[in-house]
Tab-separated table of C-alpha atoms in Angstrom:
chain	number	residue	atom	x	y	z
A	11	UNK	CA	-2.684	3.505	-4.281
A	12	UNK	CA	-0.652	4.531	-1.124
A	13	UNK	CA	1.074	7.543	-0.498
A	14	UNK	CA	3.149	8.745	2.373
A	15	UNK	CA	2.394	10.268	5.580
A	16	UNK	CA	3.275	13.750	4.753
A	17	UNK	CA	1.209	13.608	1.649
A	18	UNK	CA	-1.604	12.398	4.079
A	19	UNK	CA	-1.073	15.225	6.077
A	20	UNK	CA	-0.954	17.815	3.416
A	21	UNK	CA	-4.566	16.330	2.231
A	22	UNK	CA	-5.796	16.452	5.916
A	23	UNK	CA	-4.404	19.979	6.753
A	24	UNK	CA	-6.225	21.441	3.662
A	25	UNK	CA	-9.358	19.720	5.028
A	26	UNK	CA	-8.638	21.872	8.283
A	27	UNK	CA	-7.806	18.921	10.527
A	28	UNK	CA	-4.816	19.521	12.547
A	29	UNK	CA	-1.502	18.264	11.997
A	30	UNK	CA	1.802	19.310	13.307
A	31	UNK	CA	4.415	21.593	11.310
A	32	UNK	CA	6.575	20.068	9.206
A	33	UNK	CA	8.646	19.789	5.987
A	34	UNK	CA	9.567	16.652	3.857
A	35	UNK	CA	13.262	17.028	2.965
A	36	UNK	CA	15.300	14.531	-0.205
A	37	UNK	CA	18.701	15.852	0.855
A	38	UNK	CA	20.542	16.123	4.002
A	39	UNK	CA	20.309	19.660	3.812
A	40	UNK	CA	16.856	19.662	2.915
A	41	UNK	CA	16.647	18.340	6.523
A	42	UNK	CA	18.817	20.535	8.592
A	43	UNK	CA	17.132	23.813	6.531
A	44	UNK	CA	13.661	22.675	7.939
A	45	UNK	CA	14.508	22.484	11.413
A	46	UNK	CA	14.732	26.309	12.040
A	47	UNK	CA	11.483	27.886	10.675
A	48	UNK	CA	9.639	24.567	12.345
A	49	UNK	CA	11.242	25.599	15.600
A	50	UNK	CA	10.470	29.067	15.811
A	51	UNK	CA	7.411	28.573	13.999
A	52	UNK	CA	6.034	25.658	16.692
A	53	UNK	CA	8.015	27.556	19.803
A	54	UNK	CA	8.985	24.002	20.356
A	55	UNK	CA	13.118	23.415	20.551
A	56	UNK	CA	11.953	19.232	19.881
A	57	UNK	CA	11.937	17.884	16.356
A	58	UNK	CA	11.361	14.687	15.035
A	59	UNK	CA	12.580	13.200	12.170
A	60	UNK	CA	10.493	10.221	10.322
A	61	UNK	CA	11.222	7.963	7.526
A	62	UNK	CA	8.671	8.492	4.196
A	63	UNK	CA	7.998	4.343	3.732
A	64	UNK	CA	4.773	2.980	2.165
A	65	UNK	CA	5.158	0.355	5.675
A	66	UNK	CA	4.017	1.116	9.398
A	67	UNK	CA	6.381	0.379	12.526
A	68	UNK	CA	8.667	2.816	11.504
A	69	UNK	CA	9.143	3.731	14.911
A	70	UNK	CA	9.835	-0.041	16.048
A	71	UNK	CA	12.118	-0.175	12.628
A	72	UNK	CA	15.743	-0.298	12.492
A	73	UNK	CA	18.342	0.364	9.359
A	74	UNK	CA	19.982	-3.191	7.607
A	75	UNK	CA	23.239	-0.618	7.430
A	76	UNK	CA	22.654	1.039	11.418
A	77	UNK	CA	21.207	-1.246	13.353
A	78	UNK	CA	21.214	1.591	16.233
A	79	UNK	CA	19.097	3.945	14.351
A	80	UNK	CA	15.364	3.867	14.673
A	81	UNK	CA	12.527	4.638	11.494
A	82	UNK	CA	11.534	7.768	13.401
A	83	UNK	CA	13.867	9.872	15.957
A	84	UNK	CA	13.204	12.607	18.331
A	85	UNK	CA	16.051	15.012	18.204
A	86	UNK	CA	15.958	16.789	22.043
A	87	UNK	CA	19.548	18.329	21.545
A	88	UNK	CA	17.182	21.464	21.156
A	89	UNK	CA	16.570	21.775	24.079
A	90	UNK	CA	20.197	22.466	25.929
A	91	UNK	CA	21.611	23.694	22.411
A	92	UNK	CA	19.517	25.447	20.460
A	93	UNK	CA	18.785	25.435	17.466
A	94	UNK	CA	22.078	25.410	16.252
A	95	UNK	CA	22.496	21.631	18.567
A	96	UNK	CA	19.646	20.898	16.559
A	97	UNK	CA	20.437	20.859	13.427
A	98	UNK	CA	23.851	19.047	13.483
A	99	UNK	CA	21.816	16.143	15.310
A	100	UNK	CA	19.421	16.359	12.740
A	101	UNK	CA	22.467	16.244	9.567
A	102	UNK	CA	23.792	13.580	11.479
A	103	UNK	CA	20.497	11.757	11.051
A	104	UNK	CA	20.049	12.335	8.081
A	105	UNK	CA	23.133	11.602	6.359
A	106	UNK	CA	22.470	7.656	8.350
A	107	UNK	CA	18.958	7.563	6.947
A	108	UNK	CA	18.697	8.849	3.646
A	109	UNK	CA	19.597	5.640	1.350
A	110	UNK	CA	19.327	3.348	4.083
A	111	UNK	CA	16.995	-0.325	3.843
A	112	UNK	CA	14.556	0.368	6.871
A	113	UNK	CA	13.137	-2.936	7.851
A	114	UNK	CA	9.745	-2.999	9.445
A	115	UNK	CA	7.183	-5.473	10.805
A	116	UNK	CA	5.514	-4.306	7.355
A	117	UNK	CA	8.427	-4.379	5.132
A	118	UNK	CA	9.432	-7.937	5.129
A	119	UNK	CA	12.971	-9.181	5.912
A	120	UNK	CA	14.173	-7.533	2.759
A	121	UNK	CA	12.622	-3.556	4.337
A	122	UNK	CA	12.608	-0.844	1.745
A	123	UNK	CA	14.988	1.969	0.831
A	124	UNK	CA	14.331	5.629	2.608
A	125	UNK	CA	14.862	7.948	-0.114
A	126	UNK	CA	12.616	11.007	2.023
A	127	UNK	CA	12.255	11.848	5.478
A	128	UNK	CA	9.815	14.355	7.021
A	129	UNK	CA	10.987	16.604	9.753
A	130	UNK	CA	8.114	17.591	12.266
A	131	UNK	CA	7.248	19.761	15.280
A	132	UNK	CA	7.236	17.833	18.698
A	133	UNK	CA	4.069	17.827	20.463
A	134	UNK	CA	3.688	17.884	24.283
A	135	UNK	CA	1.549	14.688	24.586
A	136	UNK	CA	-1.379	14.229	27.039
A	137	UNK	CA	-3.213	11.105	25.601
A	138	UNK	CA	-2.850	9.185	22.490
A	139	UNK	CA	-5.922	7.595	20.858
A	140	UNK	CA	-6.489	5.512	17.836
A	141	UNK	CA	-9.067	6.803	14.875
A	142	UNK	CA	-9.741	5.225	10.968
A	143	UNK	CA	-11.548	4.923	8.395
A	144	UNK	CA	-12.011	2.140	6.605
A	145	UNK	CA	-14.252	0.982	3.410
A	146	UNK	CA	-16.407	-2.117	4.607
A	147	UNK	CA	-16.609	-3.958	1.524
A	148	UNK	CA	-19.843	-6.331	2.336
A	149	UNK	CA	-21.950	-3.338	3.077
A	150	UNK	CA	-20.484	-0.878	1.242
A	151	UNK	CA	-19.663	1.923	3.845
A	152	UNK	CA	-17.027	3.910	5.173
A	153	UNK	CA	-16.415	2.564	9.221
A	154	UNK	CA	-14.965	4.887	11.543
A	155	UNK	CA	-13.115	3.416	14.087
A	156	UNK	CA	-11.694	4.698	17.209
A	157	UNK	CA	-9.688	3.500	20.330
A	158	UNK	CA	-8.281	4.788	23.717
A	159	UNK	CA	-5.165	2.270	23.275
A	160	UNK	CA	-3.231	5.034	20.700
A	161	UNK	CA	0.012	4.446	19.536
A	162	UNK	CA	-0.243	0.449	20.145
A	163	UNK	CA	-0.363	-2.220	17.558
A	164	UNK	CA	-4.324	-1.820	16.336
A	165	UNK	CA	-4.311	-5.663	15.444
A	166	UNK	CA	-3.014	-6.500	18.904
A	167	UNK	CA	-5.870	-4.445	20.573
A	168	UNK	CA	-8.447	-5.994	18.328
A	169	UNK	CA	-7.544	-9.522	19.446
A	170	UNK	CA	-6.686	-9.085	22.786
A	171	UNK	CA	-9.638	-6.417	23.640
A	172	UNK	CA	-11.831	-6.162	20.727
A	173	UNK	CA	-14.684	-4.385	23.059
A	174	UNK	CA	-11.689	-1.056	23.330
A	175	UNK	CA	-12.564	-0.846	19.245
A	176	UNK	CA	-15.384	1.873	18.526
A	177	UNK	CA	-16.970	1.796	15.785
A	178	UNK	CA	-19.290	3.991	13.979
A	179	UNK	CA	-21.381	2.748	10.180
A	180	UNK	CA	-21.057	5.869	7.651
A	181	UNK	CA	-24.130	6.610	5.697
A	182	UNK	CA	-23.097	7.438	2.061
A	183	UNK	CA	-26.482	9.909	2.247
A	184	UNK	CA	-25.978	11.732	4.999
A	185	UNK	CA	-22.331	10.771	5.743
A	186	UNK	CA	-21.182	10.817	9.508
A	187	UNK	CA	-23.593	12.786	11.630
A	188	UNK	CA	-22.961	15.320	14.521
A	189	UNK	CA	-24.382	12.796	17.303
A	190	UNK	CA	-21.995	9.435	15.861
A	191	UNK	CA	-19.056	11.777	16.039
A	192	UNK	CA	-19.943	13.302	19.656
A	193	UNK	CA	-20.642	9.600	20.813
A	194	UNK	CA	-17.676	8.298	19.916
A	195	UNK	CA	-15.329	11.390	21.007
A	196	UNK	CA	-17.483	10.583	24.489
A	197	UNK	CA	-16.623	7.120	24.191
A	198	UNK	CA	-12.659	7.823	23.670
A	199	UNK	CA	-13.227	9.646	27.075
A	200	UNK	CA	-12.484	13.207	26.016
A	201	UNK	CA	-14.104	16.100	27.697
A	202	UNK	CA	-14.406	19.599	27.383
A	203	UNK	CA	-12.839	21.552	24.606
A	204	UNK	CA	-11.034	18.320	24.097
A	205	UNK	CA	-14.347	16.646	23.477
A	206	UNK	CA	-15.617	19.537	20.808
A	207	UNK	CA	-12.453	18.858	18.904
A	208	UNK	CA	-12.218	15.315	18.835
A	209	UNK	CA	-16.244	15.363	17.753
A	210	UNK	CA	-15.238	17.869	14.944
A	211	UNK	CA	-11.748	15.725	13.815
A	212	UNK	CA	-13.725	12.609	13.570
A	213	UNK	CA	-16.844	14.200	11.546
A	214	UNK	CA	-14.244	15.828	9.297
A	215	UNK	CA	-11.692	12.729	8.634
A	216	UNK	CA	-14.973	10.562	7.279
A	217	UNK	CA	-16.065	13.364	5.006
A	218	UNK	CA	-12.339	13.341	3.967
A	219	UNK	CA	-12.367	9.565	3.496
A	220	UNK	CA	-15.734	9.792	1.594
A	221	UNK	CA	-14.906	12.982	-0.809
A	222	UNK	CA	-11.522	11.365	-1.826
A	223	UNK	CA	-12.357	7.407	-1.736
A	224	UNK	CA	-10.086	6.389	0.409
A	225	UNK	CA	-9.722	2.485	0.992
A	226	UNK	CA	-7.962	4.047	4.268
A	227	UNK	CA	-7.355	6.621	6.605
A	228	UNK	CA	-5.521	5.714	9.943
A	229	UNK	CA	-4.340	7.897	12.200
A	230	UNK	CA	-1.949	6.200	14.787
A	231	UNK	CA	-1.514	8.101	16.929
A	232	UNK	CA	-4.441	10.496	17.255
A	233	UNK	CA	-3.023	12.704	20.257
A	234	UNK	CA	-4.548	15.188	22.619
A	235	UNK	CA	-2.276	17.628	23.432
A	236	UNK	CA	-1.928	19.077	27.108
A	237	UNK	CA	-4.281	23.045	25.320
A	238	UNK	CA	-6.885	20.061	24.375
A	239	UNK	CA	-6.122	20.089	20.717
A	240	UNK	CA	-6.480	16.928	18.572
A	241	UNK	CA	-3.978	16.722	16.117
A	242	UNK	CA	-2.747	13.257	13.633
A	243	UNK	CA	0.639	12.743	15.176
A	244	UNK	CA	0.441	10.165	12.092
A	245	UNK	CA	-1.282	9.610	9.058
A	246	UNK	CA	-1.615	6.853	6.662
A	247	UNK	CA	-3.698	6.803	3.431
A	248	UNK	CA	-4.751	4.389	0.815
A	249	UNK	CA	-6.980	4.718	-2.435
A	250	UNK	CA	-9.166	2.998	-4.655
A	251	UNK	CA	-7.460	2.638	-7.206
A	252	UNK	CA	-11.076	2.046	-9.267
A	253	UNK	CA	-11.812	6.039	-8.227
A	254	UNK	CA	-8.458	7.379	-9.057
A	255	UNK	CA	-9.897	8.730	-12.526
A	256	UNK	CA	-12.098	11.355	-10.586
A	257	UNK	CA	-8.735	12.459	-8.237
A	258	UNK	CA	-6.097	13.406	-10.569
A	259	UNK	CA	-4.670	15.454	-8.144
A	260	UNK	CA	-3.977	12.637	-6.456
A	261	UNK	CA	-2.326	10.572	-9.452
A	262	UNK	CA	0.397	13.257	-8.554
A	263	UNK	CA	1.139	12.555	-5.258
A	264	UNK	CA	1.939	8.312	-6.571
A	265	UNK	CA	5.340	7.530	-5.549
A	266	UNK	CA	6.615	5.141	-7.947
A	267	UNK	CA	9.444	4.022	-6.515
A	268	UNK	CA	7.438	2.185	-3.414
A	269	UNK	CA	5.728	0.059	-5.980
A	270	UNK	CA	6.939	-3.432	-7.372
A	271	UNK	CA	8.388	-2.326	-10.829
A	272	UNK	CA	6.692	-5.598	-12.140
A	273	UNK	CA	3.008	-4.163	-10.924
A	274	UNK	CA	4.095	-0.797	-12.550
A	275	UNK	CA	4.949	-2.065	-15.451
A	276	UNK	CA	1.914	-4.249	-15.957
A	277	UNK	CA	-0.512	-1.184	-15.063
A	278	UNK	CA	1.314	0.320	-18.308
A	279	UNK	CA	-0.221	-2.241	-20.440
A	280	UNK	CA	-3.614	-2.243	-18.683
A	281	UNK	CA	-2.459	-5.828	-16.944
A	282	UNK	CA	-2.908	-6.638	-13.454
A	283	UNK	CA	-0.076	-8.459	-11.658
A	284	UNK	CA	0.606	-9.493	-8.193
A	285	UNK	CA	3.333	-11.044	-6.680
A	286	UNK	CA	3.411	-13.824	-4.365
A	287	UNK	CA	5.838	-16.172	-2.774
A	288	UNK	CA	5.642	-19.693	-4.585
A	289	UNK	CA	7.035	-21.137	-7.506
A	290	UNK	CA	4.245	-21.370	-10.318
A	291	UNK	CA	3.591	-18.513	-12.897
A	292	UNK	CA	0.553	-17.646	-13.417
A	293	UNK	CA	-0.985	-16.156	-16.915
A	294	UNK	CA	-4.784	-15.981	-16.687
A	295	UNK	CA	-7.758	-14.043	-17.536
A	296	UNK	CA	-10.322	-12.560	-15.214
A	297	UNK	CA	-10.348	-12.475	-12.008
A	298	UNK	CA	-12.717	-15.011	-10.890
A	299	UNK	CA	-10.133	-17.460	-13.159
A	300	UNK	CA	-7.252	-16.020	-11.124
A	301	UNK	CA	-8.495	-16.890	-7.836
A	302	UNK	CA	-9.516	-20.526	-9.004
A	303	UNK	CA	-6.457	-21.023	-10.753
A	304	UNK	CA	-4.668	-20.432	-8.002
A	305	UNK	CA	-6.930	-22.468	-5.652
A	306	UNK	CA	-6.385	-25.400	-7.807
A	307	UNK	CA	-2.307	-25.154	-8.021
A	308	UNK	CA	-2.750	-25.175	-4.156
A	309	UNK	CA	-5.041	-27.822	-3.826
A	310	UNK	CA	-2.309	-30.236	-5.901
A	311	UNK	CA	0.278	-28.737	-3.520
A	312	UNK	CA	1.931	-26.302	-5.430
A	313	UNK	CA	2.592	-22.745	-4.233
A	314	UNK	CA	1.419	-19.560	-7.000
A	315	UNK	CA	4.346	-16.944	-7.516
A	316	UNK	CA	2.214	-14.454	-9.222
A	317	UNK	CA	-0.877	-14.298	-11.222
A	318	UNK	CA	-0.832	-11.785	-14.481
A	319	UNK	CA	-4.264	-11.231	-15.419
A	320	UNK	CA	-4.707	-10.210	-18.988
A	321	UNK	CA	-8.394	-9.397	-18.492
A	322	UNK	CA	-11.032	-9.760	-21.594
A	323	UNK	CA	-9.734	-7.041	-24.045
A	324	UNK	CA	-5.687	-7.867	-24.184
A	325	UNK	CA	-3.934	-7.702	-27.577
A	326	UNK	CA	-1.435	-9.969	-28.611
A	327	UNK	CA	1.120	-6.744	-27.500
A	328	UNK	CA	-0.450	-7.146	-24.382
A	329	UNK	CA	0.118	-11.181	-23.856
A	330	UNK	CA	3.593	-10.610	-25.238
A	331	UNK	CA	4.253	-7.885	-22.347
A	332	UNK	CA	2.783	-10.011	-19.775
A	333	UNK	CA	4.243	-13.236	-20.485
A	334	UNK	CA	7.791	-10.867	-20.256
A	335	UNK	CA	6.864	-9.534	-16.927
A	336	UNK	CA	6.302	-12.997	-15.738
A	337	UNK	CA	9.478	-14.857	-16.846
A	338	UNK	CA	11.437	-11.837	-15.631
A	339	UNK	CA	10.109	-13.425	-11.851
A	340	UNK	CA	13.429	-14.986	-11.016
A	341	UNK	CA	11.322	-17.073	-8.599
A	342	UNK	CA	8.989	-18.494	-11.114
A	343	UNK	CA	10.141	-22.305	-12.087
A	344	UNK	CA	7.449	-22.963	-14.317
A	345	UNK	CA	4.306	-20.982	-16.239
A	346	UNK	CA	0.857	-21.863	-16.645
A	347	UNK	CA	-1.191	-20.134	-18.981
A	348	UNK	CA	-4.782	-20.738	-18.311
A	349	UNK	CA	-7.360	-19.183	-20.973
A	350	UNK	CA	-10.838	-19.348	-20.737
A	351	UNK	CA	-11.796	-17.026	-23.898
A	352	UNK	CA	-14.987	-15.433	-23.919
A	353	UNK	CA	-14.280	-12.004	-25.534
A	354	UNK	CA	-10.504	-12.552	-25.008
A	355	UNK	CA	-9.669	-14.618	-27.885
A	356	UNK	CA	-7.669	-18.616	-27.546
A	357	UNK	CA	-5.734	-17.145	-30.581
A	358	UNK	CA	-4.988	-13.839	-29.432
A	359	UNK	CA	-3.523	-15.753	-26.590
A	360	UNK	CA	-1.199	-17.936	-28.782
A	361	UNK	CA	-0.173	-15.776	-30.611
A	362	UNK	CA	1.170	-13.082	-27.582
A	363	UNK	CA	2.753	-16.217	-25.805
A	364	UNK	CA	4.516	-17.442	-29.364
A	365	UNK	CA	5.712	-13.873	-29.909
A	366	UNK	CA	7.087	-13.420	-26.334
A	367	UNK	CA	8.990	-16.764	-26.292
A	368	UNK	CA	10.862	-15.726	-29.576
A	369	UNK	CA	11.809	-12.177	-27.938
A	370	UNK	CA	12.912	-13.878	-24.411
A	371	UNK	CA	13.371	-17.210	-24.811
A	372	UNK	CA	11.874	-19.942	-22.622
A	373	UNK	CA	14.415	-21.547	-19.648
A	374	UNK	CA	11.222	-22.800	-17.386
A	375	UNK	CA	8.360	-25.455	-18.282
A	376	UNK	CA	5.072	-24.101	-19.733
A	377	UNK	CA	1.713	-25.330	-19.987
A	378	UNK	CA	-0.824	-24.157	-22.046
A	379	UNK	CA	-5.020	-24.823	-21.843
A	380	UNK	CA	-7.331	-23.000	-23.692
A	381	UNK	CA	-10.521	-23.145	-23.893
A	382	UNK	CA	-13.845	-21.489	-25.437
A	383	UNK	CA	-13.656	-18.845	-28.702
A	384	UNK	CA	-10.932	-19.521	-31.300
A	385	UNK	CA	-9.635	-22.920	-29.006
A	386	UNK	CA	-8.630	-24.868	-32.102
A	387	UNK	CA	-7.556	-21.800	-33.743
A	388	UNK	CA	-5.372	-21.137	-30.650
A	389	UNK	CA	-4.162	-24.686	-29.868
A	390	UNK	CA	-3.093	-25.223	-34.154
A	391	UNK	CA	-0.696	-21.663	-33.294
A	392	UNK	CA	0.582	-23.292	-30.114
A	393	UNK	CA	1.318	-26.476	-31.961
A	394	UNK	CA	2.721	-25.545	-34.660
A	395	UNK	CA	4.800	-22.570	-33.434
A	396	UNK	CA	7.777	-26.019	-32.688
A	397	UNK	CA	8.123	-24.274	-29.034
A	398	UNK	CA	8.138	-26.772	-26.321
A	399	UNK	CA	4.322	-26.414	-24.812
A	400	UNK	CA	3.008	-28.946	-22.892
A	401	UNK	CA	-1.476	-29.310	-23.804
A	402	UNK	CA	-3.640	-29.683	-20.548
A	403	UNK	CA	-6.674	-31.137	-20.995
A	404	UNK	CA	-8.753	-29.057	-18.519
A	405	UNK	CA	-7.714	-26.464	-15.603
A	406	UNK	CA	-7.031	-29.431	-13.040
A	407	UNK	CA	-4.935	-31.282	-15.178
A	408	UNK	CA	-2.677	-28.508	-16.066
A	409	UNK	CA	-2.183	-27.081	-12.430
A	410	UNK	CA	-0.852	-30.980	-11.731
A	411	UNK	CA	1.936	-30.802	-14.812
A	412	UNK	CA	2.744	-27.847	-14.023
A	413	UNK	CA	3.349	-28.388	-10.428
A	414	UNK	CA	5.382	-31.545	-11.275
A	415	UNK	CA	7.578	-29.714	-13.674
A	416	UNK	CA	8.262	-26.768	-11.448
A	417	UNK	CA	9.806	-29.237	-8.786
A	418	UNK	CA	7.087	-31.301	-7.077
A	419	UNK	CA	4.091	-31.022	-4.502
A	420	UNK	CA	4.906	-29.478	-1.575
């Protein structure tokens, strides 16, 4: 689960790491009311006003509808104007933004509504850095990572210059310890009360990362401001979504409308779905079955669209839901259901697809195998429920009839 930056911030703020003053605003005047208590609250005339996206490059992004206007802005009419300057800059932002399609590197051609914008405190800059945290799946530990090139593209950096990327392993015993987090605030070049800060940001954002289960924390850019204070001039954070039971607190902060309503609507029924970019439905269950399933369709040149994976405890409410979800894919040109039933149930299977075809209808090719508990049970429903099914004879054999009847090998 993602959530936005200001959500990030509010969890990092109550952690005592420091982040500037702002306000998320949904209305235009949401917006222009936040400007003067951040103002005389931060003694700064600058604001900046950011667009709430589950995407990075917001900064780089511009609006489908305003190609002149940027994902984040920094409104200086403060400066000359007052307060009073402002605010009308800030209106006039706002009324441009709010609503708008903001399309990032991250977005995808097709970029993603802005339906909240955070307005923020400027900062007076003196270095930007880079920090994370991120969960190294192969040894099971939270990485910190750190790097002087701030407020650059992190991938870029990596390729280009992967010795400028710090790194630090997180014991889950001990978590990070006092000397990691003072090497690597050395390493990042920071000195004096600079250095004690950075040491105590770093130490503090893995114990963050650790208490709440983060799949990620990134902080880009990490800036030092001209007093020495360290504060997340950004924040981005990600969940496992296998820990969310022990945050509910954080269940609250899930913004639904930044999610595919197909994934949301599968997570209803306890399905998990994922969207891709080919042609071929996918209706599976397990995981492992998913992956090879979809290795297969590729390896007959056929391109996956989705994969819907029922997992082993599905009713026949549940097959009938997810075989919905999947025809609803206008991309999808052909289905292929492929059941290997060990507790999941070749019948149970039959009967959800049966059930979901006489509530929708069926305008794209589908093909059926099943295999393992209840298989003849499961094939005698599929044959004799008169739909148009076409049998596969093993997993292989189905991913090439399906691929032919959803328009060919690539």
């Amino acid at each position: 689960m993602k959530i936005h930056e200001y959500q990030a911030k509010e969890l990092m703020q109550r952690r005592g790491l420091a982040v500037p003053i702002g306000r998320v605003a949904r209305t235009v005047d949401e917006a222009v009311e936040a400007v003067r208590p951040i103002v005389e609250a931060s003694g700064n005339p600058v604001v900046v006003v950011k667009s709430q996206i589950h995407a990075g490059g917001r900064g780089k992004g511009r609006f489908v509808e305003h190609p002149e206007v940027a994902g984040v802005n920094v409104v200086t009419a403060g400066v000359a104007g007052g307060v009073k300057a402002a605010e009308e800059r800030v209106r006039e932002l706002a009324k441009t933004m709010l609503g708008s399609t903001l399309v990032t590197v991250q977005t995808g051609p097709g970029g993603k509504q802005v339906n909240r914008l955070y307005v923020e405190q400027g900062i007076d800059i003196a270095r930007e850095l880079y920090l994370s945290v991120v969960l190294d799946r192969s040894t099971g530990r939270n990485v910190v990572m750190a790097s002087t090139e701030g407020g650059m593209d992190i991938e870029e950096v990596a390729h280009a210059t992967p010795e400028k990327i710090l790194r630090e392993s997180v014991d889950p015993a001990t978590g990070l310890l006092d000397f990691q987090a003072r090497r690597m605030a050395f390493a990042l070049g920071l000195t004096g009360e600079a250095h004690k800060n950075g040491a105590r940001f770093i130490r503090a954002l893995a114990a963050l990362a650790t208490d709440l289960d983060t799949d990620m924390v990134e902080i880009n850019p990490l800036v030092v401001t001209k007093g020495g204070q360290v504060m997340a001039l950004d924040g981005k954070m990600s969940f496992d979504n296998n820990a969310l039971f022990r945050h509910k607190d954080l269940l609250e902060m899930r913004d639904l409308t930044e999610e595919d309503p197909a994934e949301v609507e599968a997570g209803k029924f306890g399905l998990s779905f994922i969207k891709l970019e080919g042609t071929v439905g996918c209706l599976v269950n397990g995981a492992g079955l998913a992956m090879a399933t979809m290795d297969t369709i590729k390896q007959v040149g056929g391109e996956p669209a989705n994969f819907l994976d029922v997992g082993g405890g599905a009713t026949t409410e549940n097959v009938t839901a997810a075989f919905k979800i999947i025809t609803r894919d206008a991309s999808v040109k052909g289905i292929f259901v492929n059941i290997f039933g060990g507790i999941m149930k070749c019948d149970t299977i039959a009967n959800g697809v049966v059930e979901a075809v006489h509530q929708v209808g069926l305008k794209v090719p589908l093909v059926v195998r099943l295999e393992g508990t209840n298989v003849a049970l499961g094939k005698k429903i599929i044959d004799e429920s008169g739909l148009n099914v076409i049998s596969a004879s093993d997993m292989k054999d189905g991913a090439r009839k399906i691929v032919e009847l959803a328009g060919g090998a690539k």
